[in-house]
Structure formats: C-alpha cells, structure tokens
Short mmCIF file of C-alpha atoms and ligand atoms in Angstrom, two decimals:
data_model
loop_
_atom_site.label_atom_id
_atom_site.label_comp_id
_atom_site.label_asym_id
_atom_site.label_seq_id
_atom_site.Cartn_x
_atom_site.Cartn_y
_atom_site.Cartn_z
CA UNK A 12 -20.70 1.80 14.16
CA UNK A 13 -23.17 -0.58 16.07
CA UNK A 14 -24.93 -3.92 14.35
CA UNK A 15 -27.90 -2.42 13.41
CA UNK A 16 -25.84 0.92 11.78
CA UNK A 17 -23.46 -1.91 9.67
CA UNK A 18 -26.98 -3.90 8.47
CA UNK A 19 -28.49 -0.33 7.44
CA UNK A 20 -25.84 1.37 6.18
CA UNK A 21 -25.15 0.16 2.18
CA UNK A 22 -22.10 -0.89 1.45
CA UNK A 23 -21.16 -1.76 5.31
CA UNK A 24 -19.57 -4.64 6.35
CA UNK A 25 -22.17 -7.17 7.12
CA UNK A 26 -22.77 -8.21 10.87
CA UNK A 27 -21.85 -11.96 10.16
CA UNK A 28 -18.17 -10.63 9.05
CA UNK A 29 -17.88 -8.38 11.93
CA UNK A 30 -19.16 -10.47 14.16
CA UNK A 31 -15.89 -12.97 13.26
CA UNK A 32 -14.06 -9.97 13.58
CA UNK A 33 -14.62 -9.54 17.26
CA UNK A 34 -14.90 -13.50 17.84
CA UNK A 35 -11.63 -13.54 16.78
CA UNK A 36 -10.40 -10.43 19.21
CA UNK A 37 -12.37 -11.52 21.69
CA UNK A 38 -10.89 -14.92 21.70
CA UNK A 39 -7.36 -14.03 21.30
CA UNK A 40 -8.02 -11.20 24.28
CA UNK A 41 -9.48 -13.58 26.47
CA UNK A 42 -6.18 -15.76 26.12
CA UNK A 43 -4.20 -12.95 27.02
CA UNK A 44 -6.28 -11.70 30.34
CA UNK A 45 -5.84 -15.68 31.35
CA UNK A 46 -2.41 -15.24 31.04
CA UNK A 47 -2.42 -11.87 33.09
CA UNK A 48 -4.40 -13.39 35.64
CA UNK A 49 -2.35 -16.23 36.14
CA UNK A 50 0.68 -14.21 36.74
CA UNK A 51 -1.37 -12.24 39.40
CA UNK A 52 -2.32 -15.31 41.12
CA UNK A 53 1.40 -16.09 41.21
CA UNK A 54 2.61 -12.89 42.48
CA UNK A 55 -0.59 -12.59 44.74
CA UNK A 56 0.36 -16.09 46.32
CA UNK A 57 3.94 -14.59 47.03
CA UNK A 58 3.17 -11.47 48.36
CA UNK A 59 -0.42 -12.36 50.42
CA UNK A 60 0.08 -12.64 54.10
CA UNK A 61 -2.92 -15.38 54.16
CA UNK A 62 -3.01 -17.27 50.57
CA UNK A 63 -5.23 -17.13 48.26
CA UNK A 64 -8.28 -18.67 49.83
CA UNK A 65 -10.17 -15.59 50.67
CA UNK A 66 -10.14 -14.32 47.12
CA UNK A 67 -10.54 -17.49 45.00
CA UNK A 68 -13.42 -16.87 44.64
CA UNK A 69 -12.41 -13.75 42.06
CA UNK A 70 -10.12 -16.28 40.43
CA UNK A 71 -12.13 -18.95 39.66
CA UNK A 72 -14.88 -16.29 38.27
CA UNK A 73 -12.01 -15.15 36.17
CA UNK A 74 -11.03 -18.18 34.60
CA UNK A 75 -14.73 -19.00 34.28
CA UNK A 76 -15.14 -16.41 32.10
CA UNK A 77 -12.33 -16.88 30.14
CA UNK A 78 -13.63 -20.42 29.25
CA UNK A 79 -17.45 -19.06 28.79
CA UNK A 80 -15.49 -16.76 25.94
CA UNK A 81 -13.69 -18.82 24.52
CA UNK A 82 -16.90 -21.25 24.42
CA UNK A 83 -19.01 -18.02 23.21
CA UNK A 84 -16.44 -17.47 20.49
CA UNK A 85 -16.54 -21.32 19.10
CA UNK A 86 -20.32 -21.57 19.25
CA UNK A 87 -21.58 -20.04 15.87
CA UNK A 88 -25.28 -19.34 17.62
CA UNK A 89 -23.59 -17.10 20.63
CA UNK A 90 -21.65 -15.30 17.84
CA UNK A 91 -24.40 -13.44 16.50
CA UNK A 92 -24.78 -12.23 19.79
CA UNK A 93 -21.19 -11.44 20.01
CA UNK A 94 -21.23 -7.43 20.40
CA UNK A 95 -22.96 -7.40 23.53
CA UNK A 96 -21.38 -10.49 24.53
CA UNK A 97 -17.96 -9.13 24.13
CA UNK A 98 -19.32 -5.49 26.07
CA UNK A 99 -20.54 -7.91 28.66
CA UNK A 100 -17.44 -9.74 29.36
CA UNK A 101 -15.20 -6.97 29.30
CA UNK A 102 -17.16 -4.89 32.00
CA UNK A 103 -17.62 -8.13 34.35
CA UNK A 104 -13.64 -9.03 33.93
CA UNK A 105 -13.30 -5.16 34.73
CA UNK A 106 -15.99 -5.54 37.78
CA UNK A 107 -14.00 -8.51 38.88
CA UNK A 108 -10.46 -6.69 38.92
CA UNK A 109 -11.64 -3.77 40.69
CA UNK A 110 -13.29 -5.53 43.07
CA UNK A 111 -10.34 -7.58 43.85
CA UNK A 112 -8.05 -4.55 43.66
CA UNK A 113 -10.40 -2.70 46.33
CA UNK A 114 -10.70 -5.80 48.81
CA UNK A 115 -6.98 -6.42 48.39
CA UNK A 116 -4.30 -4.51 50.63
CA UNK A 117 -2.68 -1.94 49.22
CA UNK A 118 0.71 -3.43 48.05
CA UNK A 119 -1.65 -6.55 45.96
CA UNK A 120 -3.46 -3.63 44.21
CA UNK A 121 -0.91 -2.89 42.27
CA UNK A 122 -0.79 -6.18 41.07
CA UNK A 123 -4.02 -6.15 39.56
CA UNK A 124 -3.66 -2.54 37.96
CA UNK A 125 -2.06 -4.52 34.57
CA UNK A 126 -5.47 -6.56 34.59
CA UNK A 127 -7.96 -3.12 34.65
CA UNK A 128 -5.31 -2.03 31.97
CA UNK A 129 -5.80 -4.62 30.00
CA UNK A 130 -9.46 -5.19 29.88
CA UNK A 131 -9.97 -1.62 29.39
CA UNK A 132 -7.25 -1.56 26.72
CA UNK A 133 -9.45 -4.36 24.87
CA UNK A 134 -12.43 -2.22 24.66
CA UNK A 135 -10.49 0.05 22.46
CA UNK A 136 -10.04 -2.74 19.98
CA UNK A 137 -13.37 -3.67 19.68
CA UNK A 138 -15.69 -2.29 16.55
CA UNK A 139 -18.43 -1.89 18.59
CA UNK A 140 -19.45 1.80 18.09
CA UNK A 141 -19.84 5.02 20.11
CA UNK A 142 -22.79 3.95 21.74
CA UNK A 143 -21.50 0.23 23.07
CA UNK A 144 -18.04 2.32 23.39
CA UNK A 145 -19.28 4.92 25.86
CA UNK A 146 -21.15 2.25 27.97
CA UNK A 147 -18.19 -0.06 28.57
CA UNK A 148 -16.25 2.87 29.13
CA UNK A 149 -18.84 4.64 31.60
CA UNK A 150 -19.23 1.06 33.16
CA UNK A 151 -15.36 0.45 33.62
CA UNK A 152 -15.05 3.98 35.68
CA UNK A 153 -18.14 3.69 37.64
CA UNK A 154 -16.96 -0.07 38.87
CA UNK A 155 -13.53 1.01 39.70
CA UNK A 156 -14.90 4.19 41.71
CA UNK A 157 -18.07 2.37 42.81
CA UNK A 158 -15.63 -0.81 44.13
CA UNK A 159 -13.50 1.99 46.32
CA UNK A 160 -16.17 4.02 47.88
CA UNK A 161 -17.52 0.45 48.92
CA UNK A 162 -14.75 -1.04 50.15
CA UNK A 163 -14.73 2.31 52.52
CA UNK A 164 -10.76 2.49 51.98
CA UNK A 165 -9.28 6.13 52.09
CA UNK A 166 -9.07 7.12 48.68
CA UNK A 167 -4.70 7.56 48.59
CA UNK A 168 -3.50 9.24 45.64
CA UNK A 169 -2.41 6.00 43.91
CA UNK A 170 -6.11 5.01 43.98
CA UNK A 171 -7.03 8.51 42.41
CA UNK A 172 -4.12 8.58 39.68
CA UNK A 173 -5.71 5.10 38.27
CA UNK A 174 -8.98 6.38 38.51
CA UNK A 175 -8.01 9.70 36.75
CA UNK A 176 -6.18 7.38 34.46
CA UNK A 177 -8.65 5.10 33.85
CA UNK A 178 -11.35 7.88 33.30
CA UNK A 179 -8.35 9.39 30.45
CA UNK A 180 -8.26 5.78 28.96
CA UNK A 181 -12.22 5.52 28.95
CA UNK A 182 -12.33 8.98 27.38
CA UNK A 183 -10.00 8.37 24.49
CA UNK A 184 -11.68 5.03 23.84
CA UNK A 185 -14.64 6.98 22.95
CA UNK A 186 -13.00 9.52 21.26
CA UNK A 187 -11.28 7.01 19.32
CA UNK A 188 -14.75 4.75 18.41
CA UNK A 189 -16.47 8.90 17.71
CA UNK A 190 -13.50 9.16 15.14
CA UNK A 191 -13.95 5.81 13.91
CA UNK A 192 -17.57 5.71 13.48
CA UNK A 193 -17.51 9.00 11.54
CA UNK A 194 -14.66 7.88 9.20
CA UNK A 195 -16.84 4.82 8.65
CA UNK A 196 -19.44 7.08 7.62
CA UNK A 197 -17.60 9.45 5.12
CA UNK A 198 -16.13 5.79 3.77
CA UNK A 199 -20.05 4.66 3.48
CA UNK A 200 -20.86 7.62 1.80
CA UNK A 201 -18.57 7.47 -0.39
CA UNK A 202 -18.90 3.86 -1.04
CA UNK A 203 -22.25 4.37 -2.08
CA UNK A 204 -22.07 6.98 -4.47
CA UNK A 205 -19.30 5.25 -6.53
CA UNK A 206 -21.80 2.25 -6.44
CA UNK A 207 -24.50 4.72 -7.61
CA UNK A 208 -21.61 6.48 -9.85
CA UNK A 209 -20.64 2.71 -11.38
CA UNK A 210 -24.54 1.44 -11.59
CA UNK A 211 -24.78 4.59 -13.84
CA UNK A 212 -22.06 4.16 -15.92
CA UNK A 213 -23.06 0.23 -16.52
CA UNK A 214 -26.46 1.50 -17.22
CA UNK A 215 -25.27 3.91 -19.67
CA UNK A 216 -22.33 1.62 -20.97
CA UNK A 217 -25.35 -0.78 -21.60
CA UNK A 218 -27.69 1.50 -23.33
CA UNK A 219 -24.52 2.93 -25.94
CA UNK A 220 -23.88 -0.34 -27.11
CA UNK A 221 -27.51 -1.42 -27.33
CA UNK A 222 -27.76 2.22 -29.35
CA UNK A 223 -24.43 1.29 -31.47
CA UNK A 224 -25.88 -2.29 -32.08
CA UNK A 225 -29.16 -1.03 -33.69
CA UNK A 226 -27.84 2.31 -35.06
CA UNK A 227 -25.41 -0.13 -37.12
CA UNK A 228 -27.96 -2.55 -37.99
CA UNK A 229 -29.90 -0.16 -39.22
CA UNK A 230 -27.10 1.71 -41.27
CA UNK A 231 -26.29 -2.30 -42.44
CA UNK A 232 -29.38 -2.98 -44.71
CA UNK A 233 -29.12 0.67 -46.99
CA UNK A 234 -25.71 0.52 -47.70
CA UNK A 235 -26.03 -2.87 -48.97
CA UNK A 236 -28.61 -1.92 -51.28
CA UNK A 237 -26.84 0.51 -52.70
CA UNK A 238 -23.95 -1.65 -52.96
CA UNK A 239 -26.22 -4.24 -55.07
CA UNK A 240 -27.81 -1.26 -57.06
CA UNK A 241 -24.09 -0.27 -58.14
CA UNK A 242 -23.46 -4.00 -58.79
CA UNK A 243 -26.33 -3.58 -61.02
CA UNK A 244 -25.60 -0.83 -62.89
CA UNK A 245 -21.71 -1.53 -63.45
CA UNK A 246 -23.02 -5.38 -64.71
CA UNK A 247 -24.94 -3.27 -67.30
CA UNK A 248 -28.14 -4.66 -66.09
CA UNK A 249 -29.85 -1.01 -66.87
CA UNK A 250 -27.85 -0.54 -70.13
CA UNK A 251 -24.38 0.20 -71.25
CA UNK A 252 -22.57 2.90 -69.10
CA UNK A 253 -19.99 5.78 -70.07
CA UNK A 254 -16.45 5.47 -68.94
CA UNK A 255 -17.39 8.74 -66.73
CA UNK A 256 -20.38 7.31 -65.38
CA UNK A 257 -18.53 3.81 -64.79
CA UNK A 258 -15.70 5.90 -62.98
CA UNK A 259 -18.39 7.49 -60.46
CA UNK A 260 -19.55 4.26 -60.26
CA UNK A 261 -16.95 2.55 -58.72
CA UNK A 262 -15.89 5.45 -56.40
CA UNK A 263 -19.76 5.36 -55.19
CA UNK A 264 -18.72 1.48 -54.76
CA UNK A 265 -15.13 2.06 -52.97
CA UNK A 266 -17.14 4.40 -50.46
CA UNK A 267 -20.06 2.58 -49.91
CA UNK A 268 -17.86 -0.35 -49.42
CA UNK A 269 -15.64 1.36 -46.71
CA UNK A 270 -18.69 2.37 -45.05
CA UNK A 271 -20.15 -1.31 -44.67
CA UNK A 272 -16.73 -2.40 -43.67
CA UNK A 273 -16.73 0.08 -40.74
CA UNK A 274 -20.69 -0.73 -39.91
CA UNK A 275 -19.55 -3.96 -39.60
CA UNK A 276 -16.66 -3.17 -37.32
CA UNK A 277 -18.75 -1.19 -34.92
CA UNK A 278 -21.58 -4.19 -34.98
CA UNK A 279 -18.66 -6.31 -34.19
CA UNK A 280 -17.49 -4.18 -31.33
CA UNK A 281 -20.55 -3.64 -29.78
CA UNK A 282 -20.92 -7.32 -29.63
CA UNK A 283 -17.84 -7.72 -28.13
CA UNK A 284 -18.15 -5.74 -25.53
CA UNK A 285 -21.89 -7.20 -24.84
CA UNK A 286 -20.03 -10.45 -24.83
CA UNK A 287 -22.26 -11.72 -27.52
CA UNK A 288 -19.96 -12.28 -29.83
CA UNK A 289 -19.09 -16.18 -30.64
CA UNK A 290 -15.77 -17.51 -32.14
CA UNK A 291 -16.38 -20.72 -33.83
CA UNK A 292 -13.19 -22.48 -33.53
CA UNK A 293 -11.94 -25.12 -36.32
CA UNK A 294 -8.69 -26.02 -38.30
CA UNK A 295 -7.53 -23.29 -40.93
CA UNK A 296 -4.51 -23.91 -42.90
CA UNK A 297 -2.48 -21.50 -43.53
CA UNK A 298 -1.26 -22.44 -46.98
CA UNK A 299 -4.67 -21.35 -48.89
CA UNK A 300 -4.92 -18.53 -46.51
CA UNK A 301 -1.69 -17.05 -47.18
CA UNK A 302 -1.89 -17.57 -50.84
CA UNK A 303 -5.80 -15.54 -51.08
CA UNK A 304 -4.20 -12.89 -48.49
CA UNK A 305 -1.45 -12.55 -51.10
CA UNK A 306 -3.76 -11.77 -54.04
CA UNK A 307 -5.51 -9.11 -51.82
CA UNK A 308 -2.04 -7.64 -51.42
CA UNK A 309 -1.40 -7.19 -54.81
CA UNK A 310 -4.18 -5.30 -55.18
CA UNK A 311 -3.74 -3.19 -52.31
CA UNK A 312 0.03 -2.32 -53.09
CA UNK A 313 -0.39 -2.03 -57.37
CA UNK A 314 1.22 1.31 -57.58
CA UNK A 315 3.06 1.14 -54.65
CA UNK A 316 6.58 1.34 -53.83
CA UNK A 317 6.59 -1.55 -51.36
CA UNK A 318 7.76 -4.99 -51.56
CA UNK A 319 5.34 -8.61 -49.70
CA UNK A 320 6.28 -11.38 -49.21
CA UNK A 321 4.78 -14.29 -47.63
CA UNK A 322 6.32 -17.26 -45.60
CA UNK A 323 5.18 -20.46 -43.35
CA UNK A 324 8.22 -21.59 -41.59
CA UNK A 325 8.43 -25.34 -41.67
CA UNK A 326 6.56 -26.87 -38.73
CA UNK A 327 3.61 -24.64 -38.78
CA UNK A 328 0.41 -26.23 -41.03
CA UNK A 329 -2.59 -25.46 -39.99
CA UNK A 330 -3.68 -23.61 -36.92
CA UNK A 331 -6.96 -24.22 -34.25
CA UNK A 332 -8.92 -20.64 -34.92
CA UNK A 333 -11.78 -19.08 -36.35
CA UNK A 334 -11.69 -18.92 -39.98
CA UNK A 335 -13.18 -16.23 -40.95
CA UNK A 336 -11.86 -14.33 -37.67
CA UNK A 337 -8.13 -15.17 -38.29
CA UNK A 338 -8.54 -13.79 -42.00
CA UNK A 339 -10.62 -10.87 -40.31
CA UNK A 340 -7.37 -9.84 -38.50
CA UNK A 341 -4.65 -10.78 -40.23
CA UNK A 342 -6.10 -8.79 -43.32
CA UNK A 343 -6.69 -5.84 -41.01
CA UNK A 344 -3.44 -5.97 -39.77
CA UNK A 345 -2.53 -6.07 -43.45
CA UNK A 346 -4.91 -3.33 -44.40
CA UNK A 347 -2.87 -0.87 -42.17
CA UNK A 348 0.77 -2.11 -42.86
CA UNK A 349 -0.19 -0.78 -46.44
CA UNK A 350 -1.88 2.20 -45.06
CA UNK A 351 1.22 3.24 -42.88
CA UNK A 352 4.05 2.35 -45.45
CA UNK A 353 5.16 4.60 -47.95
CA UNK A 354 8.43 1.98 -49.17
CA UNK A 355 10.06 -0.86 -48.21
CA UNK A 356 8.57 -4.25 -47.65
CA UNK A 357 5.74 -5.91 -45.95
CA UNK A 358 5.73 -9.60 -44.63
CA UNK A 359 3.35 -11.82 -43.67
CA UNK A 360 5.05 -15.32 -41.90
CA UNK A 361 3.90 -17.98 -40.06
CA UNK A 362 6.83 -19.51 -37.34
CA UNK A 363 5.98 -22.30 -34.60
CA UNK A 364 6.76 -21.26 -31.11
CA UNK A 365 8.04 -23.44 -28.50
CA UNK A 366 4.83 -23.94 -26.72
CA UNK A 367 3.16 -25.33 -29.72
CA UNK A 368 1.34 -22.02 -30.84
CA UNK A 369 1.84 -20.52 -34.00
CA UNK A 370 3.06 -17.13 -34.34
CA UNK A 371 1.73 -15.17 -37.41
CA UNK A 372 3.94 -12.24 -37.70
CA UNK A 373 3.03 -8.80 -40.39
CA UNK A 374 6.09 -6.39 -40.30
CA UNK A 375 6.33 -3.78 -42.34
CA UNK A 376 9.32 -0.36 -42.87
CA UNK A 377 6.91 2.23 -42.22
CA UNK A 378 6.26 5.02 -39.81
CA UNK A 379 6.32 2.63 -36.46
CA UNK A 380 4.40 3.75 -33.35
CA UNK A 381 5.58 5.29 -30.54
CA UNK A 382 6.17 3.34 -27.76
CA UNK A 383 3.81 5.41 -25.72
CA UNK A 384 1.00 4.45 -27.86
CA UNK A 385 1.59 0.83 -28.35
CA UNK A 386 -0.73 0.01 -25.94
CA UNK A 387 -3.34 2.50 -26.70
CA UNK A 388 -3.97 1.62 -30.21
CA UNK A 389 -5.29 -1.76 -28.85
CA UNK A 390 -8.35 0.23 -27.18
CA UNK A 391 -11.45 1.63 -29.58
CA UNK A 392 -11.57 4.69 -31.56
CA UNK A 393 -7.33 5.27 -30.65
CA UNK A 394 -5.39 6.77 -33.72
CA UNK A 395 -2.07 7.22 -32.56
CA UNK A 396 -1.27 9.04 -36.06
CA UNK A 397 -2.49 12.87 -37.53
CA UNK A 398 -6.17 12.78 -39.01
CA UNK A 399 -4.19 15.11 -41.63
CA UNK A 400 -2.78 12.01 -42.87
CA UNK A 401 -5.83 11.07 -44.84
CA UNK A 402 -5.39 7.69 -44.21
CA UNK A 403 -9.23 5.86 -43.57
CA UNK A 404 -10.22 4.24 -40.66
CA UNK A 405 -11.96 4.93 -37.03
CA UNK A 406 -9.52 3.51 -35.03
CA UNK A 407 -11.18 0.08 -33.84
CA UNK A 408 -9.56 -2.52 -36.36
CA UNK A 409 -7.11 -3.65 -33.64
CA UNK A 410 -9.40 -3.32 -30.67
CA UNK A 411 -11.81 -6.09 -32.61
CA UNK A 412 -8.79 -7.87 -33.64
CA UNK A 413 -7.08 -7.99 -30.39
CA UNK A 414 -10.35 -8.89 -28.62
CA UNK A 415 -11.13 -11.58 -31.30
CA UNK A 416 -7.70 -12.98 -30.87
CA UNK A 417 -8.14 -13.70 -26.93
CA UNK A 418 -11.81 -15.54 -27.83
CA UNK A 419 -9.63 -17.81 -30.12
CA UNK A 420 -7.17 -18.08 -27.21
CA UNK A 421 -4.30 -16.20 -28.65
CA UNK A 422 -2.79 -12.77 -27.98
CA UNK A 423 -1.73 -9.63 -30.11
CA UNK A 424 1.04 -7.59 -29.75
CA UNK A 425 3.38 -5.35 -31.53
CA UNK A 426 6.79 -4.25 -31.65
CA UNK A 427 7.85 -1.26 -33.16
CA UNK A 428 10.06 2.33 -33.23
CA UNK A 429 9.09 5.39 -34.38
CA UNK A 430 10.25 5.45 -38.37
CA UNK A 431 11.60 2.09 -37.88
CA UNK A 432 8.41 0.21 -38.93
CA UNK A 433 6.51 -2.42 -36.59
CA UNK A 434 5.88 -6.00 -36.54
CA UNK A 435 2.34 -7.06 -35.47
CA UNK A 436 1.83 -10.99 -33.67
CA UNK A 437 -0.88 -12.78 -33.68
CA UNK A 438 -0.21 -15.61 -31.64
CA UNK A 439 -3.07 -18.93 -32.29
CA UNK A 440 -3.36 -22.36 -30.78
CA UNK A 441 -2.03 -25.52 -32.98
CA UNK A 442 -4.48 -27.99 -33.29
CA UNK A 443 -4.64 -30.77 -30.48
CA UNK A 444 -2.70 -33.36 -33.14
CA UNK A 445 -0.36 -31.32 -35.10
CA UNK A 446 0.75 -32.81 -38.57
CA UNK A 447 4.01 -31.70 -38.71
CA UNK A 448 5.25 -31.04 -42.00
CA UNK A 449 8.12 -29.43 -44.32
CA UNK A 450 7.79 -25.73 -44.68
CA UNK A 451 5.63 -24.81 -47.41
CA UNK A 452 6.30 -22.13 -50.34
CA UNK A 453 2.55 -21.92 -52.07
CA UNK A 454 1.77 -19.16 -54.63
CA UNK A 455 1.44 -17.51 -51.39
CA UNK A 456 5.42 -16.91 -50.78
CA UNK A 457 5.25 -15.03 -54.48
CA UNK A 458 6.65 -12.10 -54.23
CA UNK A 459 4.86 -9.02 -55.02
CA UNK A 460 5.92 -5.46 -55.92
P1 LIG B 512 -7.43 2.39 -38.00
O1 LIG B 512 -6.27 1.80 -38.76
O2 LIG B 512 -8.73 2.15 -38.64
O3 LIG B 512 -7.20 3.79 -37.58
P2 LIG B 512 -6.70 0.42 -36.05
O4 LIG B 512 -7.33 0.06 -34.75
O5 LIG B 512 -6.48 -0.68 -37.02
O6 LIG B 512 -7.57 1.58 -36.64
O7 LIG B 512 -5.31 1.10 -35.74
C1 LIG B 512 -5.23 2.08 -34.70
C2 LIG B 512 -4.04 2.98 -34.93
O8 LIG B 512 -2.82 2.26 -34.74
C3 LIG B 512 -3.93 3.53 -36.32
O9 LIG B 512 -4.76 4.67 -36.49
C4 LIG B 512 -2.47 3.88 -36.42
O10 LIG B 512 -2.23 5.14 -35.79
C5 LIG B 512 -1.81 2.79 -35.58
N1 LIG B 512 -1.30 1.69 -36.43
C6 LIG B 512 -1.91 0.50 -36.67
N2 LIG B 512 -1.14 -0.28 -37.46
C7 LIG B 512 -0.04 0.43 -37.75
C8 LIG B 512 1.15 0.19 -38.52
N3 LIG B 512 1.33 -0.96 -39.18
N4 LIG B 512 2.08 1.16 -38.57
C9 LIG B 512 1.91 2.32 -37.91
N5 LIG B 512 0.82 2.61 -37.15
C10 LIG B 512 -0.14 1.69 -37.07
#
C-alpha cells in the first residue's frame, strides 16, 4: 500500500507513522550495508592484484550514501519524503554493487554478491506497496543485467545463476508486497465497517437512553399523581372510606409505589450510563443510618421467619459517601436479602478495613447465587433466579448500586453458594480525618424477628 493509498484509505495507518516506520528500517539497513561493505573492502584489498584505487570511487559513493541515509532518516523534513527516498537509495546501492561486481574480476564478484543480496533483501522489508515494490525490483534486475552486457564480459553461468536468482528474489518481493497490500485491504475493509458497525451502535446506544430518559420522565409525573390522589383519599380528604375500599386502596398504593420505584431506577440508569449522573459526596454516619434502615426492616420482615440484626464494629463512625446514594444501596441490597430469604437471619454490619475504608457487609441464609452468575447480576436487566418465583423487580437494583458505588469511590461485591446464602460489600471511603471511636450499639443493633 503506497502513501497516497494509506492517506485515502480510512482507518490506514497514517503516512507520518509509516513514514517512522521505514526511517527506522531504513536507518538500521543502512548500518548494516556499511558494515557489508566494509568487509568487502577488506576482503577486496586482500584478494585485488592492484588495491583498491581503481574502484574507490564505488566505495566512497557507498559510504556516501550510507551517511546521506542516515542524515535523510534524522532530518524530520526528508522523512516525509522517505518512501521514495528509501526506493531511491536502495536501487543506487544496488546500481553501485553491480557495477562494481561487473568491473571487478571474476573471483572479487563474488565478494560483492552478499551486498546485491542484501540491498535487494531490504526492499522486501519495506511497506512501500506493489507499485514502489515492482519498480525497485524491475530496477534491481535491469542494473545487474544492464551492468553485465556493458561491461561486455561473457555471461558464465555464475553470472546467470545470480541473475536468475536475483530475478526469483525480485519476483517474490512483489509477490510478497501483492499479498501484503491485499491483506491490508481486507484489514481496511474490515476496519471500517466495525467503525461504521460501532458508530451505529453508539448512535443507537445514544438514542435508547435518550428514549429511556424521557419515556421515564414521562411515566414519573402520572404515577405520582395517583400516588397523591390515593394519599388523598386514604387521609379521608373526600370522606370516610370502607375497610374494602381502604384495602384496594393501599394495594393501588403498594403498586403504584413499586412502579415509581422502578421509574426511578431506570431514570437513574439511563443517567448513568449518559454519565450524567452526579454523586454529591459528604459525611454520613452510620449510627442514624443503621438505626432508620432497621425500622424499614421490621417492616419488611413482619411475618417473616427471618432474624436482622445490625452492627458497627468499633472503629468505623461515619463514612465519606453520598447520603442519599449509600441508603439507596444499602436498602436495595436489603430489599433483596428479604426478597431471597425464606428463614434464617439477615445482617447488616459496618467493619473498618485495613486501608481505612469501611466495609458495609448485608448477609443473609437464603438461596445464594451461583457462582456463574455472580458477576452477571451486576449488569442491567440480569435475574439470575426463575420469573416463576414471583419475586418483584427488573433486574437493575445492583447494576445502579454497583455503578453508584464506584462514583463514591467504593466497590461492590458478593460472596455466596448456591443454598448457602450470600454476603453483599459495599466498600466506602472514611473521611479524610477519621474520629475514631468505640463501637456503637444504637437502636439500630435491636434485634428484629
Ligand atoms: P432485582 O432484585 O430487581 O431482580 P437486582 O439487580 O437487585 O434486581 O438483582 C439481580 C438479581 O441478583 C436478582 O434478580 C437475583 O436473581 C440476584 N440476587 C440479588 N440479591 C440476591 C440475594 N441476596 N440472594 C440471592 N440472589 C440475589
């Protein structure tokens, strides 16, 4: 793939990049040849009846283009140029060797076959496309056939087997840059229609939430009117009610409320994941929060067969969080330890952890999650348990509250075995300066039944 192919092509490799590329190559290659060329010299000076006078003039072109490279390659203006450069230098180096190899006698030729090698070697490793590819290639088998026939030398078959071998070496070269430039292509392709692919999915990532967000608002303001109406009506403001009527009442008021919990949920989520939503971090202590967390629980468990109780280790006062967040998700994680026990206990603690966090721990004995699962349920809408179970809920309580727990800069995780229950732990930062104090055992740590 030439310059102008990798600045057309989306999703290419800019020029600048692969223009480094082949500095870099080109550079290193260069280093190599001088080395080559050196050793040449040497053996030349051994072997050549009458010095090296008559061809220093091929050596010192060498060398001087060894240093022009390595000056092209340093120069940051020359290596925009540095495709054709590098083309350039490779068939004069090549022009050079074959030149030498057809004005030298027969035993020196063979010297300078491992320089022709080389240079024609190092147009293999350049990037530089079929079309560069097949010139440098043509050019390199023209000079070393064009260099015989002028040096009017009978063509012995040594001279032939490098030129058929150099003509094989040419030919896979372009071969090799056909192959490359049409795997580029496919990659191209298919780079661009995952962008397209991606660019769609954002788009239509972007237009669900936006459709979530207002679908929710929208489904926000009714419900709450009906929730004040029922207010209304069960505060006798329209007159005194029947025991029947008060009863559909307050199921009309159970449902509505589930409703406008999970409107809010989703309005939550799809603020989350338009990064919209802001945690407004302060000092909660736990001691109040426990103790209104534990009233809530005796609602939720009156009738059932399940034991809570609520601790704060000593150590562990106050944490750095969100109010109304932290009581968003520890009651949620609440909320389904009663959903998913049947007996046994509950607990809600509170422990310091070495790093100065504070770990706020719900366990419960009931039906666990698998381990499979553990991580799912921490993505939206994932119910790891049967729909048959009749338990509510759309499965996005612990997405929010995991989510909301890394904007307060804490974590959640779980623990848990199938029918062994699971402990869920919200980890939270301590405030900067924490007041370290004895445990504390508010109504909170009451136990409830
Ligand atoms: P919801 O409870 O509304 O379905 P959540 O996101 O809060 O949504 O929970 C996702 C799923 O994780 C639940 O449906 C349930 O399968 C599982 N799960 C959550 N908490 C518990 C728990 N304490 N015990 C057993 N399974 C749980």
């Amino acid at each position: 793939m030439d310059s102008r192919n990798a600045a057309a092509t989306p999703g290419a490799p800019p020029v600048e990049s692969r223009n480094e590329l082949i500095a870099r190559r080109l550079g290193v290659g260069s280093l190599v040849l001088a080395a080559a060329i050196a050793s040449n010299a040497l053996l030349d000076l051994a072997i050549r009846p009458g010095g090296l006078l008559p061809v220093a003039w091929i050596y010192a072109a060498d060398f001087a283009l060894v240093l022009l490279v390595q000056f092209a390659v340093r120069h940051p203006r020359i290596r925009a140029y540095m495709v054709p450069t590098a083309a350039l230098a490779v068939m004069l180096w090549n022009a050079l060797f074959c030149s030498y190899a057809a004005l030298a006698p027969p035993e020196i030729h063979a010297v300078v076959a491992p320089s022709i090698v080389i240079t024609t070697a190092a147009a293999l490793l350049f990037p530089w496309g079929l079309r560069l590819q097949s010139i440098v290639a043509v050019a390199c088998v023209l000079e070393y056939a064009g260099a015989f026939a002028l040096s009017g030398r009978y063509a012995d078959p040594g001279t032939l087997y490098a030129l058929v071998s150099l003509v094989g070496a040419a030919a896979a070269s372009c071969v090799g840059a056909y192959l490359i430039e049409r795997h580029a292509r496919l990659v191209d392709q298919q780079t661009s229609s995952l962008r397209e692919m991606n660019r769609l999915m954002r788009e239509t990532g972007v237009k669900k939430d936006e459709f979530l967000a207002s679908v929710s608002h929208e489904l926000r303001t009714p419900v709450n009117v009906v929730l004040g109406y029922v207010d209304l009506l069960l505060d006798h403001s329209f007159g005194p009610l029947e025991p029947a009527q008060r009863d559909v009442l307050h199921r009309i008021a159970k449902n509505a409320g589930n409703l406008s919990i999970l409107i809010n949920d989703l309005i939550d989520l799809s603020r989350i994941e338009a990064g919209r939503l802001k945690v407004e971090i302060g000092t909660v202590e736990l001691a109040p929060l426990f103790t209104d967390l534990t009233g809530v629980m005796e609602i939720l468990l009156a009738g059932h067969d399940v034991q809570f109780a609520a601790s704060i280790a000593p150590g562990c006062v106050r944490v750095s969080a969100d109010p109304e967040r932290l009581t968003q998700i520890v009651s949620n994680l609440l909320v389904n330890a009663v959903k998913f026990t049947e007996r046994g206990s509950i607990t809600l603690s509170a422990e310091p952890r070495p790093d100065g966090s504070v770990a706020l721990a719900v366990t419960d004995t009931g039906i666990g999650i698998p381990p499979a699962a553990q991580q799912a349920i921490f993505e939206p809408f994932r119910q790891v348990h049967d729909r048959s179970r009749r338990v509510p809920g759309a499965g996005i309580g612990l997405s929010i509250s995991s989510r909301l727990a890394h904007l307060m800069g804490g974590s959640l995780t779980v623990e848990s075995a199938s029918g062994h229950g699971s402990r869920f732990t919200l980890v939270v930062p301590a405030p900067s300066d924490p007041v370290r104090a004895p445990g504390v055992a508010p109504d909170a740590l009451r136990k409830v039944s």
